Amino acid sequence: MEIPIEYYLLLSAFMFIVGVVGVLTRRNAIIVFMSIELMLNSANLTMVAYSSFLGNSVGQLFVFFVMTVAAAEAAIGLAIIIAMFRNKKTLNIDEINILKW
Amino acid sequence: MQEIYNLIPFVLISAGILVSLIFEMYAKNSKRIIAWFSVFIFLAAGFHSLVNVDNAQLFFNSMLQVGGNINIFIFLFNFAAALVVLMAMDYSSKYGNNFGEFYILLQSSVLGMMLMAGAKDLFVIFLGLEIMSVSFYALAGLNRMRLKANEASLKYFLLGSFATGFIVYGIALIFGSTNTTSIPQIVDKFGELTHNLLFMAGILMFLIGFSFKMAAFPFHMWVPDVYEGSATTVAGFFSTAGKTAAFSAVIITLGSVFMHGNANIFEPYLVVLAVTSMLYGSIVAIAQNNIKRMLAYSSIAHAGYLMIGLASGNYEGIAGIIFYLAAYTFMNLGAFGVVALIEGKDETNLTFESYTGLSKKQPFLAAMLAICMFSLAGIPPFAGFFGKYYIFIAAIKSDLTWLAIVGVISSVISIYFYLRVVVIMYFNETEIDLTVQKSNYGLLAVVISVILVIIIGIAPGSLIDLISSFLK
């Protein structure tokens, strides 16, 4: 039996919401970053589901672009986080507050 | 052959990045060489696109357009980047981000902006946006030893990639409900798609993501911190070229929807964002004591004025936005250039106290800053006034007179904090001495931007005619 597309969409919407809530509530920079990756991956799941549902391979192609970009972002983001940690010895966003939010 | 000729700006910048990387590895004294090399490629690409402005063509399976109003954007990005390089040459050693990579990152961010401006496909918008943003995160924190720069780049990175998440999810929903990522095809089907809930949710996500990049009100949290924490020249680049790029991408998507005679269904969203950003930016800027934070809040207010043009959704509005972006780029770069010249070692001299009596100590710099402030406040003989004028006229033409009135009220409020700088410089006396390091190239960049502000202010008609001739 084939699984209907609504299930995939609901799952990816749920993943996206988990990501957004994670960004807004977690205080550790690395966990915030992981939540952002979860948001990107929920978009990937939507793309793949639609791609197979519509029979249009553009969606799968887009997923490759998103994964490449996410890798580039991870490289630069982790570099920034390491630079921050070397200077400040903490990654808690609430303590990173020389500049007023 | 003719086709490749049109693509020269893209080829120049991409080849320039690779050549600069080789310079950085092997050449002695590489910083000066790369700096002048990037000024050269920026100017060459900028003027090439200006010469070929009436030669519009589609490339790469109709994924990228070059020519027409896109070339005006390409010129703006490249010219702004050239001015920033000039400002940064002496400033970088004062601030401590004097690396060859600074110029390479600047070049790659300009490449991303050019892709965003020319995109005819959601793929290309996404890729251009990410090339630009990733370079920006690195530019903000290039000086790894400074805690402020670390913090600015961390905040910029987290909120910027949060926005990217929204944009990607929006694109996924748009693709799912239209079965295509090509913008012209989506625009063709737009009328029937407005009843599709998933499509509307996708467009809304896409807009929310770009509102982050444009620094509009509920999504502005990163702006003051990033501008204060990163180097002044870099902050000037974020606020001018970065904002122009975000608006160019929105103009491509939403603008092409308006221009095919579709109703402006985004109006409520854009109106709310315009009103809140204008008023919030202008009112909070009054309370600032750091000039970079003041300019950051003013940039939020300017995002609000620009959104009026989008909300009005007609040709005049789009032409007004492009005009305003041109004017804003030069007046804001001028202001940031003067701030960068006056800033001392270790980020001193950034509060308003340092500007007291500047007209006695540095009469020329004070005059330049005063012209930029008058223009930002929208006082008639300068470019900023005509930008606001065209946008408010567009709002009145589409029956949004109340929005134009709110805009006028907000610019009246903003006169207070812009003119406070002028008053402090010209009418207050102080005993404190101010040592300003001489920087001829920085001064040259400021003078060029101020001259352009005055020229656009004297002859606004010819520029707006040029812009609107390419929109039709």
mmCIF file of N, CA and C in Angstrom, chain B residues 217-328:
data_model
loop_
_atom_site.group_PDB
_atom_site.id
_atom_site.type_symbol
_atom_site.label_atom_id
_atom_site.label_comp_id
_atom_site.label_asym_id
_atom_site.label_seq_id
_atom_site.Cartn_x
_atom_site.Cartn_y
_atom_site.Cartn_z
ATOM 1 N N PHE B 217 10.715 45.230 10.479
ATOM 2 C CA PHE B 217 10.546 45.299 11.935
ATOM 3 C C PHE B 217 10.491 44.006 12.740
ATOM 4 N N PRO B 218 9.519 43.102 12.619
ATOM 5 C CA PRO B 218 9.581 42.072 13.668
ATOM 6 C C PRO B 218 10.797 41.167 13.505
ATOM 7 N N PHE B 219 11.504 41.283 12.404
ATOM 8 C CA PHE B 219 12.643 40.407 12.122
ATOM 9 C C PHE B 219 13.954 41.184 12.124
ATOM 10 N N HIS B 220 14.042 42.219 12.954
ATOM 11 C CA HIS B 220 15.185 43.126 12.889
ATOM 12 C C HIS B 220 16.195 42.865 13.989
ATOM 13 N N MET B 221 15.968 41.844 14.858
ATOM 14 C CA MET B 221 16.734 41.765 16.111
ATOM 15 C C MET B 221 18.241 41.779 15.885
ATOM 16 N N TRP B 222 18.700 41.191 14.765
ATOM 17 C CA TRP B 222 20.126 41.075 14.555
ATOM 18 C C TRP B 222 20.747 42.397 14.114
ATOM 19 N N VAL B 223 19.966 43.311 13.529
ATOM 20 C CA VAL B 223 20.549 44.435 12.812
ATOM 21 C C VAL B 223 21.446 45.310 13.685
ATOM 22 N N PRO B 224 20.938 45.863 14.825
ATOM 23 C CA PRO B 224 21.803 46.783 15.578
ATOM 24 C C PRO B 224 23.059 46.094 16.098
ATOM 25 N N ASP B 225 22.921 44.849 16.566
ATOM 26 C CA ASP B 225 24.076 44.149 17.122
ATOM 27 C C ASP B 225 25.121 43.869 16.061
ATOM 28 N N VAL B 226 24.659 43.405 14.884
ATOM 29 C CA VAL B 226 25.622 43.073 13.844
ATOM 30 C C VAL B 226 26.324 44.330 13.340
ATOM 31 N N TYR B 227 25.577 45.421 13.188
ATOM 32 C CA TYR B 227 26.214 46.643 12.681
ATOM 33 C C TYR B 227 27.198 47.186 13.703
ATOM 34 N N GLU B 228 26.844 47.092 14.999
ATOM 35 C CA GLU B 228 27.748 47.637 16.013
ATOM 36 C C GLU B 228 28.977 46.753 16.160
ATOM 37 N N GLY B 229 28.787 45.437 16.091
ATOM 38 C CA GLY B 229 29.887 44.544 16.388
ATOM 39 C C GLY B 229 30.879 44.371 15.263
ATOM 40 N N SER B 230 30.413 44.443 14.001
ATOM 41 C CA SER B 230 31.344 44.190 12.899
ATOM 42 C C SER B 230 32.058 45.485 12.507
ATOM 43 N N ALA B 231 33.060 45.344 11.651
ATOM 44 C CA ALA B 231 33.833 46.507 11.229
ATOM 45 C C ALA B 231 32.918 47.521 10.543
ATOM 46 N N THR B 232 33.253 48.818 10.681
ATOM 47 C CA THR B 232 32.353 49.856 10.176
ATOM 48 C C THR B 232 32.162 49.759 8.673
ATOM 49 N N THR B 233 33.242 49.486 7.941
ATOM 50 C CA THR B 233 33.114 49.395 6.486
ATOM 51 C C THR B 233 32.211 48.227 6.111
ATOM 52 N N VAL B 234 32.387 47.094 6.821
ATOM 53 C CA VAL B 234 31.581 45.920 6.539
ATOM 54 C C VAL B 234 30.119 46.194 6.862
ATOM 55 N N ALA B 235 29.882 46.892 7.991
ATOM 56 C CA ALA B 235 28.503 47.226 8.352
ATOM 57 C C ALA B 235 27.876 48.104 7.273
ATOM 58 N N GLY B 236 28.665 49.040 6.729
ATOM 59 C CA GLY B 236 28.158 49.866 5.636
ATOM 60 C C GLY B 236 27.784 49.014 4.446
ATOM 61 N N PHE B 237 28.580 47.994 4.177
ATOM 62 C CA PHE B 237 28.290 47.126 3.031
ATOM 63 C C PHE B 237 27.029 46.307 3.277
ATOM 64 N N PHE B 238 26.870 45.763 4.516
ATOM 65 C CA PHE B 238 25.649 45.004 4.827
ATOM 66 C C PHE B 238 24.414 45.867 4.620
ATOM 67 N N SER B 239 24.513 47.119 5.117
ATOM 68 C CA SER B 239 23.298 47.925 5.144
ATOM 69 C C SER B 239 22.950 48.439 3.763
ATOM 70 N N THR B 240 23.894 48.536 2.843
ATOM 71 C CA THR B 240 23.555 49.059 1.516
ATOM 72 C C THR B 240 23.390 47.933 0.515
ATOM 73 N N ALA B 241 24.488 47.235 0.210
ATOM 74 C CA ALA B 241 24.421 46.211 -0.828
ATOM 75 C C ALA B 241 23.584 45.028 -0.368
ATOM 76 N N GLY B 242 23.710 44.629 0.915
ATOM 77 C CA GLY B 242 22.929 43.499 1.401
ATOM 78 C C GLY B 242 21.444 43.765 1.318
ATOM 79 N N LYS B 243 21.036 44.967 1.749
ATOM 80 C CA LYS B 243 19.621 45.308 1.686
ATOM 81 C C LYS B 243 19.155 45.402 0.241
ATOM 82 N N THR B 244 19.992 46.008 -0.629
ATOM 83 C CA THR B 244 19.613 46.122 -2.040
ATOM 84 C C THR B 244 19.415 44.738 -2.643
ATOM 85 N N ALA B 245 20.290 43.778 -2.290
ATOM 86 C CA ALA B 245 20.173 42.436 -2.853
ATOM 87 C C ALA B 245 18.883 41.778 -2.394
ATOM 88 N N ALA B 246 18.556 41.908 -1.085
ATOM 89 C CA ALA B 246 17.313 41.292 -0.603
ATOM 90 C C ALA B 246 16.119 41.893 -1.324
ATOM 91 N N PHE B 247 16.126 43.226 -1.496
ATOM 92 C CA PHE B 247 14.999 43.851 -2.187
ATOM 93 C C PHE B 247 14.963 43.453 -3.651
ATOM 94 N N SER B 248 16.139 43.279 -4.275
ATOM 95 C CA SER B 248 16.119 42.911 -5.690
ATOM 96 C C SER B 248 15.466 41.543 -5.861
ATOM 97 N N ALA B 249 15.745 40.601 -4.935
ATOM 98 C CA ALA B 249 15.126 39.281 -5.059
ATOM 99 C C ALA B 249 13.623 39.379 -4.874
ATOM 100 N N VAL B 250 13.170 40.220 -3.944
ATOM 101 C CA VAL B 250 11.728 40.337 -3.734
ATOM 102 C C VAL B 250 11.067 41.035 -4.918
ATOM 103 N N ILE B 251 11.778 42.011 -5.507
ATOM 104 C CA ILE B 251 11.219 42.689 -6.678
ATOM 105 C C ILE B 251 11.047 41.695 -7.816
ATOM 106 N N ILE B 252 12.025 40.784 -7.983
ATOM 107 C CA ILE B 252 11.917 39.807 -9.067
ATOM 108 C C ILE B 252 10.695 38.920 -8.880
ATOM 109 N N THR B 253 10.459 38.456 -7.640
ATOM 110 C CA THR B 253 9.343 37.539 -7.447
ATOM 111 C C THR B 253 8.022 38.301 -7.363
ATOM 112 N N LEU B 254 7.888 39.193 -6.385
ATOM 113 C CA LEU B 254 6.615 39.882 -6.213
ATOM 114 C C LEU B 254 6.365 40.852 -7.351
ATOM 115 N N GLY B 255 7.435 41.573 -7.771
ATOM 116 C CA GLY B 255 7.270 42.592 -8.810
ATOM 117 C C GLY B 255 6.735 41.981 -10.090
ATOM 118 N N SER B 256 7.246 40.794 -10.464
ATOM 119 C CA SER B 256 6.757 40.213 -11.713
ATOM 120 C C SER B 256 5.311 39.755 -11.545
ATOM 121 N N VAL B 257 4.894 39.484 -10.296
ATOM 122 C CA VAL B 257 3.489 39.161 -10.075
ATOM 123 C C VAL B 257 2.614 40.385 -10.298
ATOM 124 N N PHE B 258 3.032 41.536 -9.733
ATOM 125 C CA PHE B 258 2.225 42.755 -9.918
ATOM 126 C C PHE B 258 2.135 43.127 -11.388
ATOM 127 N N MET B 259 3.272 42.991 -12.089
ATOM 128 C CA MET B 259 3.336 43.570 -13.420
ATOM 129 C C MET B 259 2.561 42.753 -14.431
ATOM 130 N N HIS B 260 2.089 41.545 -14.034
ATOM 131 C CA HIS B 260 1.242 40.810 -14.962
ATOM 132 C C HIS B 260 -0.222 41.010 -14.620
ATOM 133 N N GLY B 261 -0.497 42.117 -13.969
ATOM 134 C CA GLY B 261 -1.893 42.488 -13.748
ATOM 135 C C GLY B 261 -2.582 41.697 -12.656
ATOM 136 N N ASN B 262 -1.821 41.013 -11.796
ATOM 137 C CA ASN B 262 -2.456 40.299 -10.692
ATOM 138 C C ASN B 262 -2.706 41.264 -9.540
ATOM 139 N N ALA B 263 -3.697 40.933 -8.756
ATOM 140 C CA ALA B 263 -3.985 41.773 -7.597
ATOM 141 C C ALA B 263 -2.862 41.612 -6.578
ATOM 142 N N ASN B 264 -2.639 42.673 -5.820
ATOM 143 C CA ASN B 264 -1.566 42.659 -4.832
ATOM 144 C C ASN B 264 -2.091 42.049 -3.542
ATOM 145 N N ILE B 265 -2.082 40.692 -3.465
ATOM 146 C CA ILE B 265 -2.671 40.063 -2.289
ATOM 147 C C ILE B 265 -1.741 40.109 -1.095
ATOM 148 N N PHE B 266 -0.487 40.523 -1.300
ATOM 149 C CA PHE B 266 0.450 40.591 -0.170
ATOM 150 C C PHE B 266 0.308 41.903 0.575
ATOM 151 N N GLU B 267 -0.591 42.768 0.084
ATOM 152 C CA GLU B 267 -0.640 44.118 0.613
ATOM 153 C C GLU B 267 -0.756 44.175 2.132
ATOM 154 N N PRO B 268 -1.682 43.423 2.773
ATOM 155 C CA PRO B 268 -1.786 43.556 4.237
ATOM 156 C C PRO B 268 -0.466 43.272 4.947
ATOM 157 N N TYR B 269 0.213 42.180 4.540
ATOM 158 C CA TYR B 269 1.489 41.833 5.170
ATOM 159 C C TYR B 269 2.496 42.961 5.007
ATOM 160 N N LEU B 270 2.636 43.451 3.741
ATOM 161 C CA LEU B 270 3.645 44.468 3.476
ATOM 162 C C LEU B 270 3.316 45.777 4.181
ATOM 163 N N VAL B 271 2.010 46.108 4.242
ATOM 164 C CA VAL B 271 1.628 47.365 4.899
ATOM 165 C C VAL B 271 1.983 47.313 6.377
ATOM 166 N N VAL B 272 1.647 46.176 7.025
ATOM 167 C CA VAL B 272 1.938 46.078 8.461
ATOM 168 C C VAL B 272 3.443 46.209 8.694
ATOM 169 N N LEU B 273 4.238 45.487 7.875
ATOM 170 C CA LEU B 273 5.686 45.547 8.051
ATOM 171 C C LEU B 273 6.215 46.950 7.800
ATOM 172 N N ALA B 274 5.683 47.620 6.772
ATOM 173 C CA ALA B 274 6.159 48.967 6.446
ATOM 174 C C ALA B 274 5.899 49.914 7.604
ATOM 175 N N VAL B 275 4.646 49.927 8.114
ATOM 176 C CA VAL B 275 4.305 50.879 9.178
ATOM 177 C C VAL B 275 5.133 50.602 10.419
ATOM 178 N N THR B 276 5.188 49.311 10.843
ATOM 179 C CA THR B 276 5.895 49.023 12.092
ATOM 180 C C THR B 276 7.387 49.313 11.947
ATOM 181 N N SER B 277 8.009 48.945 10.812
ATOM 182 C CA SER B 277 9.454 49.193 10.727
ATOM 183 C C SER B 277 9.768 50.676 10.692
ATOM 184 N N MET B 278 8.952 51.452 9.951
ATOM 185 C CA MET B 278 9.229 52.896 9.895
ATOM 186 C C MET B 278 9.173 53.513 11.282
ATOM 187 N N LEU B 279 8.046 53.249 11.989
ATOM 188 C CA LEU B 279 7.869 53.919 13.274
ATOM 189 C C LEU B 279 8.857 53.395 14.303
ATOM 190 N N TYR B 280 9.035 52.056 14.359
ATOM 191 C CA TYR B 280 9.958 51.482 15.335
ATOM 192 C C TYR B 280 11.375 52.004 15.108
ATOM 193 N N GLY B 281 11.836 51.932 13.828
ATOM 194 C CA GLY B 281 13.195 52.379 13.532
ATOM 195 C C GLY B 281 13.397 53.819 13.916
ATOM 196 N N SER B 282 12.462 54.697 13.523
ATOM 197 C CA SER B 282 12.664 56.131 13.787
ATOM 198 C C SER B 282 12.608 56.431 15.269
ATOM 199 N N ILE B 283 11.694 55.760 16.009
ATOM 200 C CA ILE B 283 11.541 56.137 17.420
ATOM 201 C C ILE B 283 12.706 55.592 18.239
ATOM 202 N N VAL B 284 13.116 54.343 17.978
ATOM 203 C CA VAL B 284 14.186 53.775 18.810
ATOM 204 C C VAL B 284 15.521 54.441 18.488
ATOM 205 N N ALA B 285 15.706 54.903 17.246
ATOM 206 C CA ALA B 285 16.970 55.552 16.892
ATOM 207 C C ALA B 285 17.207 56.790 17.735
ATOM 208 N N ILE B 286 16.126 57.439 18.200
ATOM 209 C CA ILE B 286 16.283 58.664 19.002
ATOM 210 C C ILE B 286 17.066 58.357 20.272
ATOM 211 N N ALA B 287 16.862 57.160 20.839
ATOM 212 C CA ALA B 287 17.445 56.851 22.138
ATOM 213 C C ALA B 287 18.894 56.397 22.055
ATOM 214 N N GLN B 288 19.464 56.283 20.845
ATOM 215 C CA GLN B 288 20.801 55.704 20.734
ATOM 216 C C GLN B 288 21.893 56.735 20.992
ATOM 217 N N ASN B 289 23.015 56.244 21.521
ATOM 218 C CA ASN B 289 24.152 57.133 21.745
ATOM 219 C C ASN B 289 25.356 56.724 20.915
ATOM 220 N N ASN B 290 25.292 55.531 20.316
ATOM 221 C CA ASN B 290 26.377 55.054 19.472
ATOM 222 C C ASN B 290 25.962 55.298 18.025
ATOM 223 N N ILE B 291 26.847 55.934 17.232
ATOM 224 C CA ILE B 291 26.393 56.356 15.904
ATOM 225 C C ILE B 291 26.138 55.159 15.005
ATOM 226 N N LYS B 292 26.869 54.033 15.221
ATOM 227 C CA LYS B 292 26.606 52.866 14.376
ATOM 228 C C LYS B 292 25.256 52.247 14.693
ATOM 229 N N ARG B 293 24.897 52.244 15.995
ATOM 230 C CA ARG B 293 23.568 51.726 16.349
ATOM 231 C C ARG B 293 22.485 52.637 15.806
ATOM 232 N N MET B 294 22.747 53.958 15.843
ATOM 233 C CA MET B 294 21.771 54.903 15.307
ATOM 234 C C MET B 294 21.551 54.632 13.827
ATOM 235 N N LEU B 295 22.654 54.429 13.081
ATOM 236 C CA LEU B 295 22.517 54.149 11.643
ATOM 237 C C LEU B 295 21.818 52.815 11.418
ATOM 238 N N ALA B 296 22.011 51.843 12.337
ATOM 239 C CA ALA B 296 21.338 50.553 12.183
ATOM 240 C C ALA B 296 19.833 50.720 12.318
ATOM 241 N N TYR B 297 19.399 51.488 13.352
ATOM 242 C CA TYR B 297 17.955 51.682 13.487
ATOM 243 C C TYR B 297 17.419 52.494 12.322
ATOM 244 N N SER B 298 18.218 53.435 11.818
ATOM 245 C CA SER B 298 17.739 54.188 10.659
ATOM 246 C C SER B 298 17.608 53.258 9.465
ATOM 247 N N SER B 299 18.469 52.216 9.393
ATOM 248 C CA SER B 299 18.332 51.300 8.256
ATOM 249 C C SER B 299 17.062 50.468 8.371
ATOM 250 N N ILE B 300 16.610 50.193 9.619
ATOM 251 C CA ILE B 300 15.316 49.511 9.778
ATOM 252 C C ILE B 300 14.195 50.416 9.265
ATOM 253 N N ALA B 301 14.283 51.716 9.623
ATOM 254 C CA ALA B 301 13.250 52.653 9.163
ATOM 255 C C ALA B 301 13.237 52.735 7.643
ATOM 256 N N HIS B 302 14.451 52.731 7.019
ATOM 257 C CA HIS B 302 14.494 52.820 5.560
ATOM 258 C C HIS B 302 13.910 51.579 4.905
ATOM 259 N N ALA B 303 14.085 50.396 5.564
ATOM 260 C CA ALA B 303 13.428 49.194 5.029
ATOM 261 C C ALA B 303 11.929 49.401 5.008
ATOM 262 N N GLY B 304 11.404 50.117 6.018
ATOM 263 C CA GLY B 304 9.965 50.415 6.045
ATOM 264 C C GLY B 304 9.545 51.273 4.874
ATOM 265 N N TYR B 305 10.322 52.349 4.579
ATOM 266 C CA TYR B 305 9.958 53.209 3.436
ATOM 267 C C TYR B 305 9.960 52.408 2.152
ATOM 268 N N LEU B 306 10.991 51.531 1.998
ATOM 269 C CA LEU B 306 11.083 50.752 0.767
ATOM 270 C C LEU B 306 9.891 49.810 0.626
ATOM 271 N N MET B 307 9.409 49.303 1.800
ATOM 272 C CA MET B 307 8.271 48.383 1.735
ATOM 273 C C MET B 307 7.002 49.083 1.297
ATOM 274 N N ILE B 308 6.906 50.417 1.519
ATOM 275 C CA ILE B 308 5.732 51.142 1.003
ATOM 276 C C ILE B 308 5.653 50.945 -0.501
ATOM 277 N N GLY B 309 6.817 51.022 -1.174
ATOM 278 C CA GLY B 309 6.837 50.841 -2.626
ATOM 279 C C GLY B 309 6.340 49.464 -3.012
ATOM 280 N N LEU B 310 6.727 48.424 -2.246
ATOM 281 C CA LEU B 310 6.242 47.074 -2.553
ATOM 282 C C LEU B 310 4.748 46.969 -2.280
ATOM 283 N N ALA B 311 4.313 47.600 -1.174
ATOM 284 C CA ALA B 311 2.903 47.481 -0.813
ATOM 285 C C ALA B 311 2.023 48.149 -1.851
ATOM 286 N N SER B 312 2.518 49.248 -2.478
ATOM 287 C CA SER B 312 1.674 49.922 -3.454
ATOM 288 C C SER B 312 1.567 49.100 -4.730
ATOM 289 N N GLY B 313 2.558 48.254 -5.005
ATOM 290 C CA GLY B 313 2.380 47.259 -6.045
ATOM 291 C C GLY B 313 2.089 47.771 -7.438
ATOM 292 N N ASN B 314 2.710 48.858 -7.896
ATOM 293 C CA ASN B 314 2.542 49.301 -9.274
ATOM 294 C C ASN B 314 3.906 49.641 -9.848
ATOM 295 N N TYR B 315 3.944 50.003 -11.115
ATOM 296 C CA TYR B 315 5.220 50.318 -11.764
ATOM 297 C C TYR B 315 5.946 51.437 -11.038
ATOM 298 N N GLU B 316 5.188 52.460 -10.645
ATOM 299 C CA GLU B 316 5.822 53.605 -9.979
ATOM 300 C C GLU B 316 6.486 53.150 -8.687
ATOM 301 N N GLY B 317 5.814 52.220 -7.983
ATOM 302 C CA GLY B 317 6.366 51.743 -6.724
ATOM 303 C C GLY B 317 7.695 51.033 -6.941
ATOM 304 N N ILE B 318 7.732 50.134 -7.957
ATOM 305 C CA ILE B 318 8.959 49.376 -8.196
ATOM 306 C C ILE B 318 10.073 50.320 -8.651
ATOM 307 N N ALA B 319 9.734 51.245 -9.569
ATOM 308 C CA ALA B 319 10.750 52.210 -10.019
ATOM 309 C C ALA B 319 11.233 53.046 -8.851
ATOM 310 N N GLY B 320 10.280 53.433 -7.972
ATOM 311 C CA GLY B 320 10.641 54.224 -6.798
ATOM 312 C C GLY B 320 11.588 53.461 -5.891
ATOM 313 N N ILE B 321 11.343 52.150 -5.720
ATOM 314 C CA ILE B 321 12.227 51.354 -4.853
ATOM 315 C C ILE B 321 13.639 51.335 -5.425
ATOM 316 N N ILE B 322 13.735 51.109 -6.765
ATOM 317 C CA ILE B 322 15.077 51.017 -7.343
ATOM 318 C C ILE B 322 15.792 52.358 -7.197
ATOM 319 N N PHE B 323 15.045 53.458 -7.427
ATOM 320 C CA PHE B 323 15.640 54.787 -7.258
ATOM 321 C C PHE B 323 16.089 54.994 -5.815
ATOM 322 N N TYR B 324 15.199 54.643 -4.880
ATOM 323 C CA TYR B 324 15.505 54.841 -3.460
ATOM 324 C C TYR B 324 16.724 54.020 -3.062
ATOM 325 N N LEU B 325 16.804 52.769 -3.592
ATOM 326 C CA LEU B 325 17.947 51.930 -3.242
ATOM 327 C C LEU B 325 19.240 52.548 -3.744
ATOM 328 N N ALA B 326 19.208 53.132 -4.971
ATOM 329 C CA ALA B 326 20.410 53.784 -5.491
ATOM 330 C C ALA B 326 20.806 54.941 -4.590
ATOM 331 N N ALA B 327 19.811 55.781 -4.247
ATOM 332 C CA ALA B 327 20.110 56.941 -3.403
ATOM 333 C C ALA B 327 20.603 56.495 -2.037
ATOM 334 N N TYR B 328 19.916 55.480 -1.457
ATOM 335 C CA TYR B 328 20.232 55.020 -0.111
ATOM 336 C C TYR B 328 21.636 54.428 -0.061
#
